[in-house]
Short mmCIF file of N, CA, C and O in Angstrom, two decimals:
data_model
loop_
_atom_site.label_atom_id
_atom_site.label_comp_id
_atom_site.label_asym_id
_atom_site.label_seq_id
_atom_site.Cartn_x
_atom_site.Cartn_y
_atom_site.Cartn_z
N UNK A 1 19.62 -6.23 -26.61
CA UNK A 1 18.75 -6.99 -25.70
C UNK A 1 17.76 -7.78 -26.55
O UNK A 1 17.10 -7.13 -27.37
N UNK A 2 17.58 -8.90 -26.49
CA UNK A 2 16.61 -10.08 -27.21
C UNK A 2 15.63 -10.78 -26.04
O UNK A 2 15.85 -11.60 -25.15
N UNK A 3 14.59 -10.15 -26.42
CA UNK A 3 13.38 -10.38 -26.12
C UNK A 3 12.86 -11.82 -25.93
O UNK A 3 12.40 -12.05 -27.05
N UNK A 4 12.65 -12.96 -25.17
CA UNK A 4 12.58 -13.97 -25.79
C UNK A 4 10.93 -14.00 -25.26
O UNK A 4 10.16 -14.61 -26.01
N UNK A 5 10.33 -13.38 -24.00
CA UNK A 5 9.28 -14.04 -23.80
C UNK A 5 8.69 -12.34 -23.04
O UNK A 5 9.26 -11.64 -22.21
N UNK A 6 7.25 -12.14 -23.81
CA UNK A 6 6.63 -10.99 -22.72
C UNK A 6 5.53 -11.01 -22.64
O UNK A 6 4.94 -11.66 -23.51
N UNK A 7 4.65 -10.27 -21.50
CA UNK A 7 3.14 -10.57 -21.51
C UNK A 7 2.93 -9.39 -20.11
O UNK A 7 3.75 -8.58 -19.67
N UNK A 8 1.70 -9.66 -19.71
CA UNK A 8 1.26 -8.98 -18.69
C UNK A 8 1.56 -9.75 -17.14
O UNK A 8 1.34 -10.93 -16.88
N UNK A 9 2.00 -8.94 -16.43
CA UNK A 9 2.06 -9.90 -15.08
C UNK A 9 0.83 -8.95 -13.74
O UNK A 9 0.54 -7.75 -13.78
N UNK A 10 0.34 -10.03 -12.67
CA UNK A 10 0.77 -9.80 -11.60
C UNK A 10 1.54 -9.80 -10.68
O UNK A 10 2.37 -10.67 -10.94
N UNK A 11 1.82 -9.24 -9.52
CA UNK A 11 3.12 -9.50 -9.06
C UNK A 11 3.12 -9.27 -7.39
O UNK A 11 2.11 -8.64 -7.06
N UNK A 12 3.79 -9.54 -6.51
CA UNK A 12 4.04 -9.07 -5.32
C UNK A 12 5.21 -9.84 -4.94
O UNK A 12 5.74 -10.89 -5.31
N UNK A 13 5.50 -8.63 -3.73
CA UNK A 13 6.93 -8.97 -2.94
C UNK A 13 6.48 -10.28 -2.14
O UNK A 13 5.28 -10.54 -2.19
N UNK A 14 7.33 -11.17 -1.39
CA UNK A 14 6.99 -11.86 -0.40
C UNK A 14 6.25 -11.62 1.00
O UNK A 14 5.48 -12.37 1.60
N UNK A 15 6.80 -10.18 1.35
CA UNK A 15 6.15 -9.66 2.53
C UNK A 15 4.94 -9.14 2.56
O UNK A 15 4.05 -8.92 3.39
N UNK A 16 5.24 -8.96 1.02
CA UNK A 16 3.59 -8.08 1.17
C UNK A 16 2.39 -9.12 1.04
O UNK A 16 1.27 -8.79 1.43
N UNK A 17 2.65 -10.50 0.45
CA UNK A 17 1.63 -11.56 0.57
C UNK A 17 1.53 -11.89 1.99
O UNK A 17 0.44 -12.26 2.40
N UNK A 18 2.68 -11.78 2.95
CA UNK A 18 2.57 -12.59 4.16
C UNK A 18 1.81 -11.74 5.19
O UNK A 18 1.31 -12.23 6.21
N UNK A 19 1.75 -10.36 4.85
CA UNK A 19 0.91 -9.14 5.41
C UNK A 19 -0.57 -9.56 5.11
O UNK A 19 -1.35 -9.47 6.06
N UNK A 20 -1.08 -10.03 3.89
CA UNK A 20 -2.39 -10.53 4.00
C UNK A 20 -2.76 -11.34 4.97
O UNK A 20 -2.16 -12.34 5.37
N UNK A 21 -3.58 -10.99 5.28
CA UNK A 21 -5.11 -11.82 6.11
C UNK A 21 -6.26 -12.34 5.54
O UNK A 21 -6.46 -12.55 4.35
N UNK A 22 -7.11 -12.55 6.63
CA UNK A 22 -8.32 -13.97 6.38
C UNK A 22 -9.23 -12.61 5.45
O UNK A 22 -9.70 -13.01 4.39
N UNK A 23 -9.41 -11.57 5.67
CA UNK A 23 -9.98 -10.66 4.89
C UNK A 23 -9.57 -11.04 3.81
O UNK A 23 -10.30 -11.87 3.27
N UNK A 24 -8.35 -10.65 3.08
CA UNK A 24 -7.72 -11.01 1.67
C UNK A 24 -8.18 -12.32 1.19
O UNK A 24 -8.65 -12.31 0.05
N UNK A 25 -8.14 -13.36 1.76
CA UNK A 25 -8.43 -14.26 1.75
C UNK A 25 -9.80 -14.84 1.00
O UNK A 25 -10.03 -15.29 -0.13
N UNK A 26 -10.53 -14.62 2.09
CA UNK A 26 -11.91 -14.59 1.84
C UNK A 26 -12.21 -14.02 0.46
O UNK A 26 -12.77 -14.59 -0.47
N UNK A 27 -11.51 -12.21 0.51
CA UNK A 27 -11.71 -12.06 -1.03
C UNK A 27 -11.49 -12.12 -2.00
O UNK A 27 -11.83 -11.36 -2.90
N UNK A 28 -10.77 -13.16 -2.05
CA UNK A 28 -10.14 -13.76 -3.32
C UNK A 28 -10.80 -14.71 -3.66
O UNK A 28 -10.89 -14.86 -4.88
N UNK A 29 -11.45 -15.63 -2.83
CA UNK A 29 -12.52 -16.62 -2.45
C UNK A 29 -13.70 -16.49 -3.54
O UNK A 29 -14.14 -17.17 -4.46
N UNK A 30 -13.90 -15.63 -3.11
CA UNK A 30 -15.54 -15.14 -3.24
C UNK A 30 -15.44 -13.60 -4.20
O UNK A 30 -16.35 -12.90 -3.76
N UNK A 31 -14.93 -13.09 -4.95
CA UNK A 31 -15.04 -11.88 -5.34
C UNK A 31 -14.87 -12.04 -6.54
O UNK A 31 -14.60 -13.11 -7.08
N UNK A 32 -14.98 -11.21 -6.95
CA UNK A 32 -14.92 -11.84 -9.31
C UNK A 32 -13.14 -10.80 -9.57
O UNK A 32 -12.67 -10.80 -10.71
N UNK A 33 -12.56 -10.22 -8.72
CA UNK A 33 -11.34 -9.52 -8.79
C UNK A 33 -10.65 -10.23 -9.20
O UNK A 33 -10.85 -11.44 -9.33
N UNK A 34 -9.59 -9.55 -9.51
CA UNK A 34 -8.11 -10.23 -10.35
C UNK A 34 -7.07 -11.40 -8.82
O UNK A 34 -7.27 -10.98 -7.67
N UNK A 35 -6.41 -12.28 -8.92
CA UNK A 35 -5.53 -12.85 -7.47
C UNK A 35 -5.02 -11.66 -6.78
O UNK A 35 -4.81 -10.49 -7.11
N UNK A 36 -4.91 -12.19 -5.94
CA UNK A 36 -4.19 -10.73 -4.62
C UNK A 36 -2.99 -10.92 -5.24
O UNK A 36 -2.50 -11.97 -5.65
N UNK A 37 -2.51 -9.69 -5.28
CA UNK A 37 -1.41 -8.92 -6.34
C UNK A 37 -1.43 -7.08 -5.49
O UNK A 37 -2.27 -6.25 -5.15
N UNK A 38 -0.07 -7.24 -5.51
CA UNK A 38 0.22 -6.01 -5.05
C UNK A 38 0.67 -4.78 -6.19
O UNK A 38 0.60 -3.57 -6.01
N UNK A 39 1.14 -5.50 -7.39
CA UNK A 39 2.01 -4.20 -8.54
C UNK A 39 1.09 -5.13 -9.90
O UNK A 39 0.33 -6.10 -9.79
N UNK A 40 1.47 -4.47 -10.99
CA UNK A 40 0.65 -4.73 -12.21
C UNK A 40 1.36 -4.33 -13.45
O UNK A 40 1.37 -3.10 -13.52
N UNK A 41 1.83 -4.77 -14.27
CA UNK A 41 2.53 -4.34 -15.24
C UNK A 41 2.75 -5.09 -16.30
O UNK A 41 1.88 -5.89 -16.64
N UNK A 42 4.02 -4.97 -17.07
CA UNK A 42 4.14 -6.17 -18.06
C UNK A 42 5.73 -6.10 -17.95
O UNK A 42 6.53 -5.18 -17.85
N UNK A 43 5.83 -7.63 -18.03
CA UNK A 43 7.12 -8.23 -18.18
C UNK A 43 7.48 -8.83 -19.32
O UNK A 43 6.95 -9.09 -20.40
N UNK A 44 8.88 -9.03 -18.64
CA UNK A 44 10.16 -9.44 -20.67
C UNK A 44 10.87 -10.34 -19.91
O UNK A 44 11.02 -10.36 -18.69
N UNK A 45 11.22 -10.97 -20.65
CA UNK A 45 12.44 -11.99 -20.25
C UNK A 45 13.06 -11.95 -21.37
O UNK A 45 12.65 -12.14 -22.51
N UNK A 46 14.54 -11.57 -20.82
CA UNK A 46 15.77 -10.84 -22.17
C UNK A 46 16.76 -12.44 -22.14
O UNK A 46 16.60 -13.58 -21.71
N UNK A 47 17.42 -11.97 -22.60
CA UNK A 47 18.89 -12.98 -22.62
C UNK A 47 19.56 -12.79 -21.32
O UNK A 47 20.54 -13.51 -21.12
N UNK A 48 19.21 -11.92 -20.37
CA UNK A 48 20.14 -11.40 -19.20
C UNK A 48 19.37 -10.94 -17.97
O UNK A 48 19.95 -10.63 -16.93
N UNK A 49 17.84 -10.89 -18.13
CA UNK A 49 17.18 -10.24 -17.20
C UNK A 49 15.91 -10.47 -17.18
O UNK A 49 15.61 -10.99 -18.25
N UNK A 50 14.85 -10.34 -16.39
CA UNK A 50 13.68 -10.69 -16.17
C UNK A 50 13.38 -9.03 -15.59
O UNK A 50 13.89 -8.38 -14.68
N UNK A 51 12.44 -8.76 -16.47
CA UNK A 51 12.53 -7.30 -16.12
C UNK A 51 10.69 -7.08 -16.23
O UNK A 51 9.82 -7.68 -16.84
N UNK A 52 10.69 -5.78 -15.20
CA UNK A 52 8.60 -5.60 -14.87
C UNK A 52 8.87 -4.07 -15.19
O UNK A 52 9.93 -3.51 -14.93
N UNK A 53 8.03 -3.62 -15.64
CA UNK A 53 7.81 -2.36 -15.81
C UNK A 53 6.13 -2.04 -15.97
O UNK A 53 5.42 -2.37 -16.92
N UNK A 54 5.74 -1.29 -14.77
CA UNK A 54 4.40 -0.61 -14.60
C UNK A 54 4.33 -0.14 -13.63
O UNK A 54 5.40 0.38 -13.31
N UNK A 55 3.09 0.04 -12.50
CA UNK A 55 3.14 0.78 -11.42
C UNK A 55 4.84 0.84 -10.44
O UNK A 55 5.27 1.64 -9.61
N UNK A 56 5.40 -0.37 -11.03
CA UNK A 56 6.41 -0.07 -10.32
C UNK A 56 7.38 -0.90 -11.17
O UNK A 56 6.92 -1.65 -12.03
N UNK A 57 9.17 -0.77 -10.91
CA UNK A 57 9.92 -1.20 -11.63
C UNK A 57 10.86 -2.27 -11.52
O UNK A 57 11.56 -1.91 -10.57
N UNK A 58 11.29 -3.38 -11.91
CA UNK A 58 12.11 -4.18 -11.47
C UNK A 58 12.86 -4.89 -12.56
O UNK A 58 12.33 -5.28 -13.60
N UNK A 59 13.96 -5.00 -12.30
CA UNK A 59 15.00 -5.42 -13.23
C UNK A 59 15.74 -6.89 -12.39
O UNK A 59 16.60 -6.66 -11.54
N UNK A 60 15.37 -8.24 -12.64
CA UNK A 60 16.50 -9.08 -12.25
C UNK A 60 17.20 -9.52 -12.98
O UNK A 60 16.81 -10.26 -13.88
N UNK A 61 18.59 -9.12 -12.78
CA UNK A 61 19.72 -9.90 -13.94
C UNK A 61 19.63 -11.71 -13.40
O UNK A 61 19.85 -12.25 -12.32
N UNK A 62 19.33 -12.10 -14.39
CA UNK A 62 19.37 -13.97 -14.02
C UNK A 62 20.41 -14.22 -13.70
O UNK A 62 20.32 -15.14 -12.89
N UNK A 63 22.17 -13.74 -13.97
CA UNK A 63 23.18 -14.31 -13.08
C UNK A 63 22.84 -13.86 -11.07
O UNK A 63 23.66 -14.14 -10.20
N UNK A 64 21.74 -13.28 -10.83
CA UNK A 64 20.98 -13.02 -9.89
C UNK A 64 19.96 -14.20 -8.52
O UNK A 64 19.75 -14.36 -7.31
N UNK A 65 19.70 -14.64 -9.65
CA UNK A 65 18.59 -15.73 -9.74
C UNK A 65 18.77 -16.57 -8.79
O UNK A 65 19.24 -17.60 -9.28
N UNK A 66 18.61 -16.69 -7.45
CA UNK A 66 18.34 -18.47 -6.25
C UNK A 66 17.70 -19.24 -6.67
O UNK A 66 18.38 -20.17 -7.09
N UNK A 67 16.76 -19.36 -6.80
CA UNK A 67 15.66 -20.50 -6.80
C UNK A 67 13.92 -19.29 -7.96
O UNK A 67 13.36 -18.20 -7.87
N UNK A 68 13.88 -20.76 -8.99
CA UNK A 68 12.54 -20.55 -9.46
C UNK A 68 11.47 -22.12 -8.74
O UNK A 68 11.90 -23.27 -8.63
N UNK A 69 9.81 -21.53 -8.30
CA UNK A 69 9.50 -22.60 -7.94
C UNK A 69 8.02 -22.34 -8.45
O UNK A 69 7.39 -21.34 -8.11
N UNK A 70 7.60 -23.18 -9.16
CA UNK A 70 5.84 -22.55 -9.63
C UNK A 70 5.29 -23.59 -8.85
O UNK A 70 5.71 -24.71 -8.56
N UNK A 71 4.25 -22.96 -8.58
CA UNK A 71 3.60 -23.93 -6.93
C UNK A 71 3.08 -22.53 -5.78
O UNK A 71 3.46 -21.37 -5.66
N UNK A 72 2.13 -23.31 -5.15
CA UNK A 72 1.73 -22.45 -3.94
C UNK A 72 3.14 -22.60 -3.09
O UNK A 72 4.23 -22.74 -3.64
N UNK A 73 2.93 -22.55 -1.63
CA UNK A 73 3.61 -22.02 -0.84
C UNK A 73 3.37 -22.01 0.67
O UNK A 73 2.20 -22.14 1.05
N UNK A 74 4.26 -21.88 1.51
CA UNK A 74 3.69 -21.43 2.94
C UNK A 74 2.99 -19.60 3.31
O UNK A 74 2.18 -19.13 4.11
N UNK A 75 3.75 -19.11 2.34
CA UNK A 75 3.29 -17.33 2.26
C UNK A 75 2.06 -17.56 1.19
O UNK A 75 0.89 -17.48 1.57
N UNK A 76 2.40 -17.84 -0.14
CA UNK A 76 1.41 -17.74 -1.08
C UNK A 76 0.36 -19.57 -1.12
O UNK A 76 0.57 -20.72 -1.49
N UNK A 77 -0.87 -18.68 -0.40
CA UNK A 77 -1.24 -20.46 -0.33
C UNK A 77 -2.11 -20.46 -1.35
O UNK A 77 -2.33 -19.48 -2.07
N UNK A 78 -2.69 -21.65 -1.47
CA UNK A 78 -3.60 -21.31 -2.98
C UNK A 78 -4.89 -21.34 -2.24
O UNK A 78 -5.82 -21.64 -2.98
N UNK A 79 -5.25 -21.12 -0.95
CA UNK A 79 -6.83 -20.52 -0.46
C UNK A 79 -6.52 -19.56 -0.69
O UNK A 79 -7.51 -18.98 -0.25
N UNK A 80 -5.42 -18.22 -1.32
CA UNK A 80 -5.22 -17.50 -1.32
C UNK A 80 -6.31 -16.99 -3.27
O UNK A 80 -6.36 -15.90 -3.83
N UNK A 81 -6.78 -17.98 -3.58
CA UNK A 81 -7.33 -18.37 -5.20
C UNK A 81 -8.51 -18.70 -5.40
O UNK A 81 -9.01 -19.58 -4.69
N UNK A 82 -9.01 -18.27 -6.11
CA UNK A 82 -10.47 -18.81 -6.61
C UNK A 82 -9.95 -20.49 -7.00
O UNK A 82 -8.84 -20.70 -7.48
N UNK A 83 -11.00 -21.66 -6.68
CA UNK A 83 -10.69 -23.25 -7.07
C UNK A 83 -9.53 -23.50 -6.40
O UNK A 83 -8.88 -24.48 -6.77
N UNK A 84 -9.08 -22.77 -5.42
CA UNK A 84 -8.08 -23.33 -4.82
C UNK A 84 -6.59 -23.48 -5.13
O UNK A 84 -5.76 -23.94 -4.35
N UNK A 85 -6.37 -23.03 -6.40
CA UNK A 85 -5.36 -22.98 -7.34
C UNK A 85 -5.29 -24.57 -8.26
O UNK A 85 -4.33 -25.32 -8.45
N UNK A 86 -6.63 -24.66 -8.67
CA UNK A 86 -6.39 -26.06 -9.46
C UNK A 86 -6.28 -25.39 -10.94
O UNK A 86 -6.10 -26.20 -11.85
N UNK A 87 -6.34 -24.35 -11.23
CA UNK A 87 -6.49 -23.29 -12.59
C UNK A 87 -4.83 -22.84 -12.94
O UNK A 87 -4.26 -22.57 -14.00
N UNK A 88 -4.43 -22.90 -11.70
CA UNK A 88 -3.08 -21.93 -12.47
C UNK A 88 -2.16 -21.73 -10.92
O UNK A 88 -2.58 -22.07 -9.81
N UNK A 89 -0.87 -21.12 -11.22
CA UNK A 89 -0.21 -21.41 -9.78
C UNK A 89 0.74 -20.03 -10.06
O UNK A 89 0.69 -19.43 -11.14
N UNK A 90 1.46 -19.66 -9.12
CA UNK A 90 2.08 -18.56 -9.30
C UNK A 90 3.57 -18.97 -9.12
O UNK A 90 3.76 -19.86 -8.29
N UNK A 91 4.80 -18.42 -9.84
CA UNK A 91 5.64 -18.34 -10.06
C UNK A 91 6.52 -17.69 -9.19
O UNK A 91 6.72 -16.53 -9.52
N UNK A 92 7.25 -18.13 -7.94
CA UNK A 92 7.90 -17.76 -7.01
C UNK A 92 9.57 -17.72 -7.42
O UNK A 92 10.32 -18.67 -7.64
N UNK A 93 9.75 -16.73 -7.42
CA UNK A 93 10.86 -15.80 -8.13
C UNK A 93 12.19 -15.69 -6.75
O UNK A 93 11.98 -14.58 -6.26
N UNK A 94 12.97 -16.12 -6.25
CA UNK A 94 13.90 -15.90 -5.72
C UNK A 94 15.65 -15.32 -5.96
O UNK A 94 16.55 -16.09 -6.30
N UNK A 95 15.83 -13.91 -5.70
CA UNK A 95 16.83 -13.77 -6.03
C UNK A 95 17.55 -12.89 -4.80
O UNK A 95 17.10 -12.50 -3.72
N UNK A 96 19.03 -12.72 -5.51
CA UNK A 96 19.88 -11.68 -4.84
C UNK A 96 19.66 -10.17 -4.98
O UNK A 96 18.92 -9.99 -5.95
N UNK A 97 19.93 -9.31 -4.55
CA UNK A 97 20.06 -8.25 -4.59
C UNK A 97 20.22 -7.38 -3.02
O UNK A 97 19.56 -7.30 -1.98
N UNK A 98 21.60 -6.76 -3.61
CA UNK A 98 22.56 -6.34 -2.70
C UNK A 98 22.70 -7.16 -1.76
O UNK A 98 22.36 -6.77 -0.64
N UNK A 99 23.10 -8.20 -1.88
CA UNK A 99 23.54 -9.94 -0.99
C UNK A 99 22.35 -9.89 -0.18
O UNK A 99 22.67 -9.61 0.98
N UNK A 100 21.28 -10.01 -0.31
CA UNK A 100 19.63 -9.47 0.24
C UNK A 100 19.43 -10.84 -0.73
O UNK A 100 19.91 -11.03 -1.84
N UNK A 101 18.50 -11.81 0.14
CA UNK A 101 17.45 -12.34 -0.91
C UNK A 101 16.06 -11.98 -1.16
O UNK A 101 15.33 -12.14 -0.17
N UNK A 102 15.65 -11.65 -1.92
CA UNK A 102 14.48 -11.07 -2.41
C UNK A 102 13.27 -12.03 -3.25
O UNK A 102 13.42 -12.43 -4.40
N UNK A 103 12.14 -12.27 -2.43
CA UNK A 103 11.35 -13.13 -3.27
C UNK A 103 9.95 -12.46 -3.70
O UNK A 103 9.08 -11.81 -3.13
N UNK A 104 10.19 -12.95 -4.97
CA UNK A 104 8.58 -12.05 -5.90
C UNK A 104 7.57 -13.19 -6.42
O UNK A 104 7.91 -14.18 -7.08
N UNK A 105 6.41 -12.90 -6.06
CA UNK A 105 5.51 -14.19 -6.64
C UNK A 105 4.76 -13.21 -8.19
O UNK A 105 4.25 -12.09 -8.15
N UNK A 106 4.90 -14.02 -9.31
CA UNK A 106 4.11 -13.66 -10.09
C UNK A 106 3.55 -14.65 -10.79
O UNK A 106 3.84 -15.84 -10.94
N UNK A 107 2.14 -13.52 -11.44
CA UNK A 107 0.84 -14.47 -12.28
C UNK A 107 1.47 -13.59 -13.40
O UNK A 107 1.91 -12.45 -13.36
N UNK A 108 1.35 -14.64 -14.54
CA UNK A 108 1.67 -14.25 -15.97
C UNK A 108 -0.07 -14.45 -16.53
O UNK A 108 -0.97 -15.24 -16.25
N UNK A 109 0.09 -12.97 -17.69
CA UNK A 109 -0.84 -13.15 -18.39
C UNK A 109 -2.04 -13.83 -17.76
O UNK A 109 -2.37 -14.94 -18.18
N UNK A 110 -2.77 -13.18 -16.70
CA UNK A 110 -3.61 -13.74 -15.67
C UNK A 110 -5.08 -13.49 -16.82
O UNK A 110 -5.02 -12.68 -17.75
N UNK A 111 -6.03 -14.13 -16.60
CA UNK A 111 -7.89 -14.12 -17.46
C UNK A 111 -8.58 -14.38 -16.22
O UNK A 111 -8.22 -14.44 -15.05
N UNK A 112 -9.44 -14.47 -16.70
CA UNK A 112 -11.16 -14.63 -15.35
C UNK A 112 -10.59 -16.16 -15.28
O UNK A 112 -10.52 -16.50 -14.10
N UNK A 113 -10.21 -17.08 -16.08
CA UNK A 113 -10.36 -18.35 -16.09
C UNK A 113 -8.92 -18.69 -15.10
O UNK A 113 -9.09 -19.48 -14.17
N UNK A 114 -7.96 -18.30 -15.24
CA UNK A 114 -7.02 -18.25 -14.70
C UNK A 114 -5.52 -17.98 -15.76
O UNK A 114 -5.55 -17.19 -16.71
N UNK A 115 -4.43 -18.70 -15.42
CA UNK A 115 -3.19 -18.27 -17.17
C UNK A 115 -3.04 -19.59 -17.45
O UNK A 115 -3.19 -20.54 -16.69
N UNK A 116 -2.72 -19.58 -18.61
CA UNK A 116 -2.44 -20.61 -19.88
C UNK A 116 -0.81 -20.41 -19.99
O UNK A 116 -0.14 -20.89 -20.91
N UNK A 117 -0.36 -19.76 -19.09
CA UNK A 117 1.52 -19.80 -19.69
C UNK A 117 2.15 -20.12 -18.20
O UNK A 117 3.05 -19.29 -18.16
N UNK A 118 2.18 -20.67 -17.26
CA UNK A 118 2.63 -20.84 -15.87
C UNK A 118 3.76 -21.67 -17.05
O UNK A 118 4.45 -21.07 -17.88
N UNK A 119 3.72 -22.89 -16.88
CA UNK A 119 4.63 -23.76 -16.69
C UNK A 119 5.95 -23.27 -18.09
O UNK A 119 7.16 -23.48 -18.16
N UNK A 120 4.58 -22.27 -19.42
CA UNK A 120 6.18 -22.14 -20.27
C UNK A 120 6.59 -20.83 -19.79
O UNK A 120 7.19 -20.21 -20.67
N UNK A 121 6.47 -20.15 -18.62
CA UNK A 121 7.70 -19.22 -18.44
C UNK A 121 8.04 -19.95 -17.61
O UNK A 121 8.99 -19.28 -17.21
N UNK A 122 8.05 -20.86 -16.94
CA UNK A 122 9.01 -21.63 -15.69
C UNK A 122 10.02 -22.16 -16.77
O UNK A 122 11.24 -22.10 -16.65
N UNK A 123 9.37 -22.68 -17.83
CA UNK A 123 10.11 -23.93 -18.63
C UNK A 123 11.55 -22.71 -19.54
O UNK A 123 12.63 -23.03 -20.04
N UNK A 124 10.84 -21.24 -19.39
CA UNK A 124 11.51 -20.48 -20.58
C UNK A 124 12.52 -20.32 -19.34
O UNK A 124 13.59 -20.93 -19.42
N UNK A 125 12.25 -19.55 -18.19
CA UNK A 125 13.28 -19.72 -17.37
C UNK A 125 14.13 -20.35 -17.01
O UNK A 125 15.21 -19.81 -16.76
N UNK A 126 13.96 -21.67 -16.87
CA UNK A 126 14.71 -22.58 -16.65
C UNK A 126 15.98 -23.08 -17.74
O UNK A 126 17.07 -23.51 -17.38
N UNK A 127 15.62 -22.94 -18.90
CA UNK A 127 15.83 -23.22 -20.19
C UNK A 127 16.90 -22.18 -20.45
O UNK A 127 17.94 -22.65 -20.89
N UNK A 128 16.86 -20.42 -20.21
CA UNK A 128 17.98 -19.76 -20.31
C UNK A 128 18.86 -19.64 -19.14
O UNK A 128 20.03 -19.29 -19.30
N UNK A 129 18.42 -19.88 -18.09
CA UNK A 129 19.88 -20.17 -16.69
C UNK A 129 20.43 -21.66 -16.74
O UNK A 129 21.30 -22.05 -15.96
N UNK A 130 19.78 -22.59 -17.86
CA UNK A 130 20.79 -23.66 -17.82
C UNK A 130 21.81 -23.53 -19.09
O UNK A 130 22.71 -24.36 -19.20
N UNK A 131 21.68 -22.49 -20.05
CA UNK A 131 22.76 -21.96 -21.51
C UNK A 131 24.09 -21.41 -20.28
O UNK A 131 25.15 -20.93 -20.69
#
């Protein structure tokens, strides 16, 4: 397994962002906390997989993979962000599993300021499902 890209993520399922409310909202707004994020861990991106390991576990094999889209969203909006998301955007992850599509939003390597790597794990992603 070859390692090409790893760091710290936030992360959540799709449902569980769409379960937030104007509460969540608000405190993301206004609170000095990390983005609304449901799991916390650190991720790898292999030659074959995009894989999370921390409070909880996830393995996607990229022959897996629907759609990558970095950008807010109709579920993940960026009032969902401190500045509205003019700092940084989250990485909407769409895949298969068990003919199920499954969508995960993650913040890479997230700071108080916001992340400095959005667009090169989109770009690293993109870059090994087109080999």
């Amino acid at each position: 397994m070859n390692i090409l890209m790893s760091g710290h993520v936030l992360w959540s399922y799709a449902d569980e962002v769409a379960e937030s409310g104007l509460r969540d909202e608000i405190r993301a707004l206004f609170s000095m906390l990390k983005p609304m994020h449901h799991h916390e861990g650190e991720i790898m991106l292999t030659d074959n997989s995009l894989i999370i390991n921390g409070d909880s576990y996830l393995n996607i094999p990229l022959a897996n993979l629907h759609q990558l889209y970095l950008g807010f969203d109709e579920v993940f909006k960026s009032t969902y962000v401190k500045n509205v998301g003019m700092l940084w955007q989250p990485l909407r992850v769409s895949y298969y599993e068990n003919d199920h599509l499954t969508v995960v939003y993650l913040i890479r390597d997230y700071s108080f300021i916001g992340t400095a790597r959005d667009q090169q794990w989109f770009d690293a992603l993109k870059q090994v499902l087109s080999e």
